[in-house]
């Protein structure tokens, strides 16, 4: 039960009006911290890697660590490949055992986005237990290999959203609604709640067909998160906050103990700090107790 695709847990979240945290990690220590938080709060959870860390460790190693940590866990845990722009690498990771794949062809023209997304969805659906996320519109900021300037970012069009979902057969849908990757430059980012609500009504108004994903979690004010869940968001992606936690905690630890030379203690500090950040997110998303 613990090795699962993201699809089923997100259907349950959408129906139950809570959301599941999807946390981008680059190291084993962070992966352990995410699992620690899920166990402590009894939350379903999604571990994510973008393409670079997946290539650095190799997909098979990522999957082996995921299996070791998740196999015996009494909570559902999915392993997701985030923002992959390369169809062939999406297939490689699905074959290796990632349980959820995001093909990000959102920078391509609409028809080409559909073509690539459908190719990945068709491929993954032949493997058992692998679901697929697609994106429409573009999210500004930088996430690994995907970089979109603020003035290039484009909201998802609701009519196109229906066509996209129907033609591609994606399991999870990420419409661009004004959230951004990285740190928001303002305390009140311009997020289009009404756009998500409209897309949610059209797609899921007569029963859940495709759970909706919110990118750019870092820095969203808690009341925004609450509103986004209320209008249909069921997967929240959080990356930058975990990167900052890892680097700041390491820096602070070493700064205070420059003569120690005990890497295990740095790992323990990072694991604990990351666990706390993830638990805070899980509480905002109302996922504790839902596993
Ligand atoms: P942040 O880096 O803003 O948290 O966004 C993460 C994300 O959306 C990854 O897909």
PDB file of C-alpha atoms and ligand atoms in Angstrom:
ATOM      1  CA  UNK A   1       0.000   0.000   0.000  1.00  0.00           C
ATOM      2  CA  UNK A   2       2.902   2.389   0.590  1.00  0.00           C
ATOM      3  CA  UNK A   3       4.369   2.283  -2.931  1.00  0.00           C
ATOM      4  CA  UNK A   4       1.611   4.035  -4.851  1.00  0.00           C
ATOM      5  CA  UNK A   5       1.010   6.372  -7.753  1.00  0.00           C
ATOM      6  CA  UNK A   6      -0.113   9.886  -6.906  1.00  0.00           C
ATOM      7  CA  UNK A   7      -3.451   9.417  -8.682  1.00  0.00           C
ATOM      8  CA  UNK A   8      -5.496   7.588  -6.070  1.00  0.00           C
ATOM      9  CA  UNK A   9      -4.293   9.646  -3.113  1.00  0.00           C
ATOM     10  CA  UNK A  10      -5.181  12.847  -4.985  1.00  0.00           C
ATOM     11  CA  UNK A  11      -8.656  11.651  -5.919  1.00  0.00           C
ATOM     12  CA  UNK A  12      -9.247  11.058  -2.203  1.00  0.00           C
ATOM     13  CA  UNK A  13      -7.792  14.468  -1.337  1.00  0.00           C
ATOM     14  CA  UNK A  14      -9.967  16.267  -3.897  1.00  0.00           C
ATOM     15  CA  UNK A  15     -13.076  14.538  -2.613  1.00  0.00           C
ATOM     16  CA  UNK A  16     -12.076  15.138   1.022  1.00  0.00           C
ATOM     17  CA  UNK A  17     -11.186  18.837   0.471  1.00  0.00           C
ATOM     18  CA  UNK A  18      -7.619  18.611   1.681  1.00  0.00           C
ATOM     19  CA  UNK A  19      -4.343  18.489  -0.260  1.00  0.00           C
ATOM     20  CA  UNK A  20      -1.197  16.380  -0.430  1.00  0.00           C
ATOM     21  CA  UNK A  21       2.258  17.939  -0.211  1.00  0.00           C
ATOM     22  CA  UNK A  22       4.696  17.145  -3.025  1.00  0.00           C
ATOM     23  CA  UNK A  23       8.190  17.929  -1.816  1.00  0.00           C
ATOM     24  CA  UNK A  24      11.179  18.312  -4.151  1.00  0.00           C
ATOM     25  CA  UNK A  25      14.291  16.699  -2.722  1.00  0.00           C
ATOM     26  CA  UNK A  26      17.882  16.500  -3.897  1.00  0.00           C
ATOM     27  CA  UNK A  27      19.330  14.177  -1.249  1.00  0.00           C
ATOM     28  CA  UNK A  28      18.733  11.059   0.787  1.00  0.00           C
ATOM     29  CA  UNK A  29      18.610  13.111   3.992  1.00  0.00           C
ATOM     30  CA  UNK A  30      15.750  15.217   2.632  1.00  0.00           C
ATOM     31  CA  UNK A  31      13.920  12.139   1.394  1.00  0.00           C
ATOM     32  CA  UNK A  32      14.161  10.616   4.874  1.00  0.00           C
ATOM     33  CA  UNK A  33      12.877  13.838   6.440  1.00  0.00           C
ATOM     34  CA  UNK A  34       9.823  13.885   4.150  1.00  0.00           C
ATOM     35  CA  UNK A  35       9.043  10.277   5.082  1.00  0.00           C
ATOM     36  CA  UNK A  36       9.609  11.065   8.801  1.00  0.00           C
ATOM     37  CA  UNK A  37       7.047  13.875   8.547  1.00  0.00           C
ATOM     38  CA  UNK A  38       4.512  11.670   6.762  1.00  0.00           C
ATOM     39  CA  UNK A  39       4.863   8.959   9.415  1.00  0.00           C
ATOM     40  CA  UNK A  40       4.644  11.410  12.293  1.00  0.00           C
ATOM     41  CA  UNK A  41       1.501  13.094  10.967  1.00  0.00           C
ATOM     42  CA  UNK A  42      -0.037  10.041   9.250  1.00  0.00           C
ATOM     43  CA  UNK A  43      -0.170  11.950   5.978  1.00  0.00           C
ATOM     44  CA  UNK A  44      -0.099  10.681   2.422  1.00  0.00           C
ATOM     45  CA  UNK A  45       2.882  12.276   0.692  1.00  0.00           C
ATOM     46  CA  UNK A  46       4.600  12.707  -2.672  1.00  0.00           C
ATOM     47  CA  UNK A  47       8.387  12.749  -2.912  1.00  0.00           C
ATOM     48  CA  UNK A  48       9.531  14.633  -6.009  1.00  0.00           C
ATOM     49  CA  UNK A  49      12.801  14.935  -7.826  1.00  0.00           C
ATOM     50  CA  UNK A  50      13.384  17.226 -10.736  1.00  0.00           C
ATOM     51  CA  UNK A  51      15.478  15.912 -13.606  1.00  0.00           C
ATOM     52  CA  UNK A  52      18.964  16.980 -12.441  1.00  0.00           C
ATOM     53  CA  UNK A  53      18.984  15.144  -9.072  1.00  0.00           C
ATOM     54  CA  UNK A  54      17.405  12.160 -10.764  1.00  0.00           C
ATOM     55  CA  UNK A  55      20.223  12.085 -13.310  1.00  0.00           C
ATOM     56  CA  UNK A  56      22.854  12.744 -10.648  1.00  0.00           C
ATOM     57  CA  UNK A  57      21.855   9.719  -8.532  1.00  0.00           C
ATOM     58  CA  UNK A  58      20.473   7.723 -11.512  1.00  0.00           C
ATOM     59  CA  UNK A  59      16.758   6.900 -11.555  1.00  0.00           C
ATOM     60  CA  UNK A  60      17.372   3.305 -10.365  1.00  0.00           C
ATOM     61  CA  UNK A  61      19.179   4.519  -7.235  1.00  0.00           C
ATOM     62  CA  UNK A  62      16.423   7.046  -6.468  1.00  0.00           C
ATOM     63  CA  UNK A  63      13.820   4.337  -6.827  1.00  0.00           C
ATOM     64  CA  UNK A  64      15.798   1.870  -4.674  1.00  0.00           C
ATOM     65  CA  UNK A  65      16.037   4.417  -1.838  1.00  0.00           C
ATOM     66  CA  UNK A  66      12.347   5.272  -2.225  1.00  0.00           C
ATOM     67  CA  UNK A  67      11.408   1.598  -2.025  1.00  0.00           C
ATOM     68  CA  UNK A  68      13.577   1.039   1.045  1.00  0.00           C
ATOM     69  CA  UNK A  69      12.008   3.967   2.873  1.00  0.00           C
ATOM     70  CA  UNK A  70       8.422   3.594   1.669  1.00  0.00           C
ATOM     71  CA  UNK A  71       7.849  -0.144   1.330  1.00  0.00           C
ATOM     72  CA  UNK A  72       7.106  -0.791   4.980  1.00  0.00           C
ATOM     73  CA  UNK A  73       5.673   2.643   5.787  1.00  0.00           C
ATOM     74  CA  UNK A  74       2.032   2.552   6.883  1.00  0.00           C
ATOM     75  CA  UNK A  75       1.234   5.641   4.777  1.00  0.00           C
ATOM     76  CA  UNK A  76       0.928   5.988   0.978  1.00  0.00           C
ATOM     77  CA  UNK A  77       4.051   7.491  -0.586  1.00  0.00           C
ATOM     78  CA  UNK A  78       4.504   8.299  -4.288  1.00  0.00           C
ATOM     79  CA  UNK A  79       7.728   9.094  -6.156  1.00  0.00           C
ATOM     80  CA  UNK A  80       7.220  11.782  -8.800  1.00  0.00           C
ATOM     81  CA  UNK A  81       9.485  13.043 -11.580  1.00  0.00           C
ATOM     82  CA  UNK A  82       8.950  16.804 -11.752  1.00  0.00           C
ATOM     83  CA  UNK A  83       9.006  19.111 -14.811  1.00  0.00           C
ATOM     84  CA  UNK A  84      10.633  16.756 -17.253  1.00  0.00           C
ATOM     85  CA  UNK A  85      10.733  18.266 -20.744  1.00  0.00           C
ATOM     86  CA  UNK A  86      12.180  15.149 -22.386  1.00  0.00           C
ATOM     87  CA  UNK A  87       9.726  12.430 -23.403  1.00  0.00           C
ATOM     88  CA  UNK A  88      12.439   9.750 -23.520  1.00  0.00           C
ATOM     89  CA  UNK A  89      13.625  10.546 -19.974  1.00  0.00           C
ATOM     90  CA  UNK A  90      10.028  10.435 -18.708  1.00  0.00           C
ATOM     91  CA  UNK A  91       9.839   6.877 -20.048  1.00  0.00           C
ATOM     92  CA  UNK A  92      13.209   5.966 -18.531  1.00  0.00           C
ATOM     93  CA  UNK A  93      12.052   7.066 -15.078  1.00  0.00           C
ATOM     94  CA  UNK A  94       8.693   5.304 -15.417  1.00  0.00           C
ATOM     95  CA  UNK A  95      10.527   2.101 -16.379  1.00  0.00           C
ATOM     96  CA  UNK A  96      12.865   2.531 -13.399  1.00  0.00           C
ATOM     97  CA  UNK A  97       9.938   2.655 -10.969  1.00  0.00           C
ATOM     98  CA  UNK A  98       8.924   6.289 -10.449  1.00  0.00           C
ATOM     99  CA  UNK A  99       5.203   6.079  -9.733  1.00  0.00           C
ATOM    100  CA  UNK A 100       4.225   9.482 -11.136  1.00  0.00           C
ATOM    101  CA  UNK A 101       5.696  11.326 -14.089  1.00  0.00           C
ATOM    102  CA  UNK A 102       5.302  14.973 -15.055  1.00  0.00           C
ATOM    103  CA  UNK A 103       5.899  15.680 -18.713  1.00  0.00           C
ATOM    104  CA  UNK A 104       6.278  19.442 -18.985  1.00  0.00           C
ATOM    105  CA  UNK A 105       5.694  20.405 -22.592  1.00  0.00           C
ATOM    106  CA  UNK A 106       3.967  23.617 -21.512  1.00  0.00           C
ATOM    107  CA  UNK A 107       6.415  25.816 -23.433  1.00  0.00           C
ATOM    108  CA  UNK A 108       5.469  24.049 -26.674  1.00  0.00           C
ATOM    109  CA  UNK A 109       2.556  25.150 -28.866  1.00  0.00           C
ATOM    110  CA  UNK A 110      -0.781  23.706 -27.660  1.00  0.00           C
ATOM    111  CA  UNK A 111      -0.966  20.811 -30.156  1.00  0.00           C
ATOM    112  CA  UNK A 112       2.627  19.789 -29.542  1.00  0.00           C
ATOM    113  CA  UNK A 113       2.056  19.931 -25.778  1.00  0.00           C
ATOM    114  CA  UNK A 114      -0.880  17.570 -26.286  1.00  0.00           C
ATOM    115  CA  UNK A 115       1.127  15.253 -28.522  1.00  0.00           C
ATOM    116  CA  UNK A 116       4.064  14.885 -26.119  1.00  0.00           C
ATOM    117  CA  UNK A 117       1.871  14.634 -23.027  1.00  0.00           C
ATOM    118  CA  UNK A 118      -0.308  11.971 -24.642  1.00  0.00           C
ATOM    119  CA  UNK A 119       2.745   9.978 -25.685  1.00  0.00           C
ATOM    120  CA  UNK A 120       3.973   9.883 -22.075  1.00  0.00           C
ATOM    121  CA  UNK A 121       0.492   9.182 -20.685  1.00  0.00           C
ATOM    122  CA  UNK A 122      -0.066   6.291 -23.121  1.00  0.00           C
ATOM    123  CA  UNK A 123       3.328   4.831 -22.287  1.00  0.00           C
ATOM    124  CA  UNK A 124       2.939   5.103 -18.512  1.00  0.00           C
ATOM    125  CA  UNK A 125      -0.594   3.742 -18.505  1.00  0.00           C
ATOM    126  CA  UNK A 126       0.691   0.499 -19.999  1.00  0.00           C
ATOM    127  CA  UNK A 127       2.957   0.078 -16.969  1.00  0.00           C
ATOM    128  CA  UNK A 128       1.066  -0.762 -13.830  1.00  0.00           C
ATOM    129  CA  UNK A 129       0.719   1.913 -11.165  1.00  0.00           C
ATOM    130  CA  UNK A 130       2.270   4.901 -12.960  1.00  0.00           C
ATOM    131  CA  UNK A 131       0.233   8.083 -13.308  1.00  0.00           C
ATOM    132  CA  UNK A 132       1.026  11.221 -15.305  1.00  0.00           C
ATOM    133  CA  UNK A 133       0.834  14.978 -14.723  1.00  0.00           C
ATOM    134  CA  UNK A 134       0.656  17.514 -17.558  1.00  0.00           C
ATOM    135  CA  UNK A 135       0.812  21.313 -17.521  1.00  0.00           C
ATOM    136  CA  UNK A 136      -0.979  23.975 -19.496  1.00  0.00           C
ATOM    137  CA  UNK A 137      -0.006  27.644 -19.482  1.00  0.00           C
ATOM    138  CA  UNK A 138       3.375  28.497 -18.007  1.00  0.00           C
ATOM    139  CA  UNK A 139       4.522  29.029 -14.416  1.00  0.00           C
ATOM    140  CA  UNK A 140       7.121  31.785 -14.083  1.00  0.00           C
ATOM    141  CA  UNK A 141      10.451  31.321 -12.271  1.00  0.00           C
ATOM    142  CA  UNK A 142      13.075  28.586 -12.431  1.00  0.00           C
ATOM    143  CA  UNK A 143      12.629  24.914 -11.599  1.00  0.00           C
ATOM    144  CA  UNK A 144      15.702  22.909 -12.549  1.00  0.00           C
ATOM    145  CA  UNK A 145      15.837  22.857 -16.365  1.00  0.00           C
ATOM    146  CA  UNK A 146      12.655  24.894 -16.879  1.00  0.00           C
ATOM    147  CA  UNK A 147      13.000  28.688 -16.833  1.00  0.00           C
ATOM    148  CA  UNK A 148      10.128  31.060 -17.593  1.00  0.00           C
ATOM    149  CA  UNK A 149      10.398  34.861 -17.352  1.00  0.00           C
ATOM    150  CA  UNK A 150       7.561  36.671 -15.541  1.00  0.00           C
ATOM    151  CA  UNK A 151       6.420  38.411 -18.732  1.00  0.00           C
ATOM    152  CA  UNK A 152       6.353  35.068 -20.594  1.00  0.00           C
ATOM    153  CA  UNK A 153       4.144  33.365 -18.006  1.00  0.00           C
ATOM    154  CA  UNK A 154       0.674  32.568 -19.302  1.00  0.00           C
ATOM    155  CA  UNK A 155      -2.447  31.498 -17.453  1.00  0.00           C
ATOM    156  CA  UNK A 156      -4.185  28.287 -18.497  1.00  0.00           C
ATOM    157  CA  UNK A 157      -7.254  28.824 -20.658  1.00  0.00           C
ATOM    158  CA  UNK A 158     -10.281  26.901 -19.244  1.00  0.00           C
ATOM    159  CA  UNK A 159     -11.640  25.780 -22.647  1.00  0.00           C
ATOM    160  CA  UNK A 160      -8.198  24.573 -23.681  1.00  0.00           C
ATOM    161  CA  UNK A 161      -7.871  22.844 -20.297  1.00  0.00           C
ATOM    162  CA  UNK A 162     -10.794  20.549 -21.107  1.00  0.00           C
ATOM    163  CA  UNK A 163      -9.383  19.703 -24.542  1.00  0.00           C
ATOM    164  CA  UNK A 164      -5.944  19.128 -23.030  1.00  0.00           C
ATOM    165  CA  UNK A 165      -7.203  16.743 -20.366  1.00  0.00           C
ATOM    166  CA  UNK A 166      -9.497  14.849 -22.735  1.00  0.00           C
ATOM    167  CA  UNK A 167      -6.989  14.495 -25.558  1.00  0.00           C
ATOM    168  CA  UNK A 168      -3.960  13.591 -23.457  1.00  0.00           C
ATOM    169  CA  UNK A 169      -5.581  11.299 -20.882  1.00  0.00           C
ATOM    170  CA  UNK A 170      -3.470  12.795 -18.067  1.00  0.00           C
ATOM    171  CA  UNK A 171      -4.251  11.707 -14.517  1.00  0.00           C
ATOM    172  CA  UNK A 172      -3.261  15.007 -12.874  1.00  0.00           C
ATOM    173  CA  UNK A 173      -3.498  18.466 -14.346  1.00  0.00           C
ATOM    174  CA  UNK A 174      -1.403  21.539 -13.508  1.00  0.00           C
ATOM    175  CA  UNK A 175      -3.030  24.702 -14.884  1.00  0.00           C
ATOM    176  CA  UNK A 176      -0.949  27.874 -14.637  1.00  0.00           C
ATOM    177  CA  UNK A 177      -2.872  30.249 -12.345  1.00  0.00           C
ATOM    178  CA  UNK A 178      -0.268  32.896 -11.515  1.00  0.00           C
ATOM    179  CA  UNK A 179       1.749  31.042  -8.877  1.00  0.00           C
ATOM    180  CA  UNK A 180       5.517  31.077  -9.457  1.00  0.00           C
ATOM    181  CA  UNK A 181       8.572  28.946  -8.796  1.00  0.00           C
ATOM    182  CA  UNK A 182      11.066  30.432  -6.338  1.00  0.00           C
ATOM    183  CA  UNK A 183      10.533  33.157  -3.765  1.00  0.00           C
ATOM    184  CA  UNK A 184       7.636  35.572  -4.370  1.00  0.00           C
ATOM    185  CA  UNK A 185       8.784  39.167  -4.738  1.00  0.00           C
ATOM    186  CA  UNK A 186       5.670  40.465  -3.006  1.00  0.00           C
ATOM    187  CA  UNK A 187       3.691  39.448   0.107  1.00  0.00           C
ATOM    188  CA  UNK A 188       0.518  39.334  -1.969  1.00  0.00           C
ATOM    189  CA  UNK A 189       1.317  37.508  -5.201  1.00  0.00           C
ATOM    190  CA  UNK A 190      -1.311  37.774  -7.925  1.00  0.00           C
ATOM    191  CA  UNK A 191      -2.861  34.336  -7.864  1.00  0.00           C
ATOM    192  CA  UNK A 192      -5.961  33.703  -9.984  1.00  0.00           C
ATOM    193  CA  UNK A 193      -8.181  31.706  -7.614  1.00  0.00           C
ATOM    194  CA  UNK A 194     -11.155  32.232  -9.924  1.00  0.00           C
ATOM    195  CA  UNK A 195      -9.272  30.585 -12.796  1.00  0.00           C
ATOM    196  CA  UNK A 196      -8.581  27.452 -10.736  1.00  0.00           C
ATOM    197  CA  UNK A 197     -12.177  27.415  -9.512  1.00  0.00           C
ATOM    198  CA  UNK A 198     -13.528  27.631 -13.050  1.00  0.00           C
ATOM    199  CA  UNK A 199     -11.246  24.864 -14.316  1.00  0.00           C
ATOM    200  CA  UNK A 200     -12.157  22.716 -11.302  1.00  0.00           C
ATOM    201  CA  UNK A 201     -15.879  23.224 -11.912  1.00  0.00           C
ATOM    202  CA  UNK A 202     -15.642  22.363 -15.584  1.00  0.00           C
ATOM    203  CA  UNK A 203     -13.453  19.305 -15.082  1.00  0.00           C
ATOM    204  CA  UNK A 204     -14.569  17.991 -11.720  1.00  0.00           C
ATOM    205  CA  UNK A 205     -17.997  19.530 -11.130  1.00  0.00           C
ATOM    206  CA  UNK A 206     -19.808  16.254 -11.873  1.00  0.00           C
ATOM    207  CA  UNK A 207     -17.408  14.062  -9.917  1.00  0.00           C
ATOM    208  CA  UNK A 208     -13.622  14.096  -9.789  1.00  0.00           C
ATOM    209  CA  UNK A 209     -12.021  13.339 -13.181  1.00  0.00           C
ATOM    210  CA  UNK A 210      -8.623  14.898 -12.805  1.00  0.00           C
ATOM    211  CA  UNK A 211      -7.072  16.222  -9.583  1.00  0.00           C
ATOM    212  CA  UNK A 212      -5.504  19.691  -9.909  1.00  0.00           C
ATOM    213  CA  UNK A 213      -1.938  20.626  -9.047  1.00  0.00           C
ATOM    214  CA  UNK A 214      -0.661  23.928  -7.639  1.00  0.00           C
ATOM    215  CA  UNK A 215       2.953  24.714  -8.507  1.00  0.00           C
ATOM    216  CA  UNK A 216       5.076  27.331  -6.739  1.00  0.00           C
ATOM    217  CA  UNK A 217       4.204  26.464  -3.131  1.00  0.00           C
ATOM    218  CA  UNK A 218       7.118  28.274  -1.456  1.00  0.00           C
ATOM    219  CA  UNK A 219       6.035  31.585   0.043  1.00  0.00           C
ATOM    220  CA  UNK A 220       2.307  31.236  -0.600  1.00  0.00           C
ATOM    221  CA  UNK A 221       0.551  32.857   2.369  1.00  0.00           C
ATOM    222  CA  UNK A 222      -1.441  30.341   4.484  1.00  0.00           C
ATOM    223  CA  UNK A 223      -4.776  31.982   3.600  1.00  0.00           C
ATOM    224  CA  UNK A 224      -3.926  31.577  -0.105  1.00  0.00           C
ATOM    225  CA  UNK A 225      -3.240  27.891   0.477  1.00  0.00           C
ATOM    226  CA  UNK A 226      -6.596  27.515   2.221  1.00  0.00           C
ATOM    227  CA  UNK A 227      -8.422  29.269  -0.634  1.00  0.00           C
ATOM    228  CA  UNK A 228      -6.600  27.244  -3.279  1.00  0.00           C
ATOM    229  CA  UNK A 229      -7.656  24.000  -1.582  1.00  0.00           C
ATOM    230  CA  UNK A 230     -11.249  25.294  -1.384  1.00  0.00           C
ATOM    231  CA  UNK A 231     -11.277  25.929  -5.156  1.00  0.00           C
ATOM    232  CA  UNK A 232      -9.861  22.525  -6.097  1.00  0.00           C
ATOM    233  CA  UNK A 233      -6.065  22.372  -5.528  1.00  0.00           C
ATOM    234  CA  UNK A 234      -5.136  18.910  -4.257  1.00  0.00           C
ATOM    235  CA  UNK A 235      -1.370  18.619  -4.877  1.00  0.00           C
ATOM    236  CA  UNK A 236       0.923  21.426  -3.729  1.00  0.00           C
ATOM    237  CA  UNK A 237       4.515  21.467  -4.967  1.00  0.00           C
ATOM    238  CA  UNK A 238       7.166  22.778  -2.574  1.00  0.00           C
ATOM    239  CA  UNK A 239      10.789  23.004  -3.674  1.00  0.00           C
ATOM    240  CA  UNK A 240      12.593  26.279  -2.908  1.00  0.00           C
ATOM    241  CA  UNK A 241      11.725  26.205   0.796  1.00  0.00           C
ATOM    242  CA  UNK A 242      13.409  22.812   1.178  1.00  0.00           C
ATOM    243  CA  UNK A 243      16.497  23.998  -0.706  1.00  0.00           C
ATOM    244  CA  UNK A 244      16.783  27.033   1.576  1.00  0.00           C
ATOM    245  CA  UNK A 245      16.289  24.843   4.644  1.00  0.00           C
ATOM    246  CA  UNK A 246      19.067  22.485   3.581  1.00  0.00           C
ATOM    247  CA  UNK A 247      21.560  25.213   2.763  1.00  0.00           C
ATOM    248  CA  UNK A 248      20.762  27.567   5.656  1.00  0.00           C
ATOM    249  CA  UNK A 249      20.790  24.740   8.223  1.00  0.00           C
ATOM    250  CA  UNK A 250      24.108  23.410   6.919  1.00  0.00           C
ATOM    251  CA  UNK A 251      25.647  26.872   6.869  1.00  0.00           C
ATOM    252  CA  UNK A 252      24.434  27.730  10.378  1.00  0.00           C
ATOM    253  CA  UNK A 253      25.580  24.387  11.773  1.00  0.00           C
ATOM    254  CA  UNK A 254      29.050  24.600  10.271  1.00  0.00           C
ATOM    255  CA  UNK A 255      29.345  28.279  11.174  1.00  0.00           C
ATOM    256  CA  UNK A 256      28.776  27.432  14.839  1.00  0.00           C
ATOM    257  CA  UNK A 257      30.982  24.335  14.934  1.00  0.00           C
ATOM    258  CA  UNK A 258      33.793  25.035  12.530  1.00  0.00           C
ATOM    259  CA  UNK A 259      36.205  22.553  14.225  1.00  0.00           C
ATOM    260  CA  UNK A 260      33.840  19.588  14.562  1.00  0.00           C
ATOM    261  CA  UNK A 261      34.220  17.607  11.255  1.00  0.00           C
ATOM    262  CA  UNK A 262      31.293  15.247  11.916  1.00  0.00           C
ATOM    263  CA  UNK A 263      29.133  15.139   8.775  1.00  0.00           C
ATOM    264  CA  UNK A 264      26.547  12.884  10.433  1.00  0.00           C
ATOM    265  CA  UNK A 265      25.647  15.737  12.767  1.00  0.00           C
ATOM    266  CA  UNK A 266      25.085  18.101   9.830  1.00  0.00           C
ATOM    267  CA  UNK A 267      22.812  15.464   8.260  1.00  0.00           C
ATOM    268  CA  UNK A 268      20.881  15.113  11.527  1.00  0.00           C
ATOM    269  CA  UNK A 269      20.384  18.898  11.736  1.00  0.00           C
ATOM    270  CA  UNK A 270      19.178  19.085   8.109  1.00  0.00           C
ATOM    271  CA  UNK A 271      16.862  16.105   8.546  1.00  0.00           C
ATOM    272  CA  UNK A 272      15.277  17.619  11.638  1.00  0.00           C
ATOM    273  CA  UNK A 273      14.871  21.107  10.134  1.00  0.00           C
ATOM    274  CA  UNK A 274      13.395  19.657   6.929  1.00  0.00           C
ATOM    275  CA  UNK A 275      11.008  17.414   8.866  1.00  0.00           C
ATOM    276  CA  UNK A 276       9.669  20.489  10.692  1.00  0.00           C
ATOM    277  CA  UNK A 277       9.149  22.458   7.467  1.00  0.00           C
ATOM    278  CA  UNK A 278       7.350  19.530   5.854  1.00  0.00           C
ATOM    279  CA  UNK A 279       5.105  19.018   8.892  1.00  0.00           C
ATOM    280  CA  UNK A 280       4.192  22.694   8.790  1.00  0.00           C
ATOM    281  CA  UNK A 281       3.151  22.300   5.154  1.00  0.00           C
ATOM    282  CA  UNK A 282       1.189  19.145   5.905  1.00  0.00           C
ATOM    283  CA  UNK A 283      -0.729  21.000   8.587  1.00  0.00           C
ATOM    284  CA  UNK A 284      -1.542  23.847   6.165  1.00  0.00           C
ATOM    285  CA  UNK A 285      -2.719  21.294   3.613  1.00  0.00           C
ATOM    286  CA  UNK A 286      -4.848  19.470   6.225  1.00  0.00           C
ATOM    287  CA  UNK A 287      -3.318  16.100   5.317  1.00  0.00           C
ATOM    288  CA  UNK A 288      -2.461  14.872   8.872  1.00  0.00           C
ATOM    289  CA  UNK A 289      -4.526  11.830   9.788  1.00  0.00           C
ATOM    290  CA  UNK A 290      -5.610  11.256   6.170  1.00  0.00           C
ATOM    291  CA  UNK A 291      -3.277   8.298   5.465  1.00  0.00           C
TER     292      UNK A 291
HETATM  293  P1  LIG B   1       8.627  26.422  -5.344  1.00  0.00           P
HETATM  294  O1  LIG B   1      10.077  26.247  -5.628  1.00  0.00           O
HETATM  295  O2  LIG B   1       8.159  27.824  -5.510  1.00  0.00           O
HETATM  296  O3  LIG B   1       8.244  25.842  -4.031  1.00  0.00           O
HETATM  297  O4  LIG B   1       7.826  25.608  -6.483  1.00  0.00           O
HETATM  298  C1  LIG B   1       7.977  24.217  -6.527  1.00  0.00           C
HETATM  299  C2  LIG B   1       7.324  23.627  -7.714  1.00  0.00           C
HETATM  300  O5  LIG B   1       6.303  24.076  -8.182  1.00  0.00           O
HETATM  301  C3  LIG B   1       7.970  22.434  -8.267  1.00  0.00           C
HETATM  302  O6  LIG B   1       7.279  21.904  -9.344  1.00  0.00           O
END
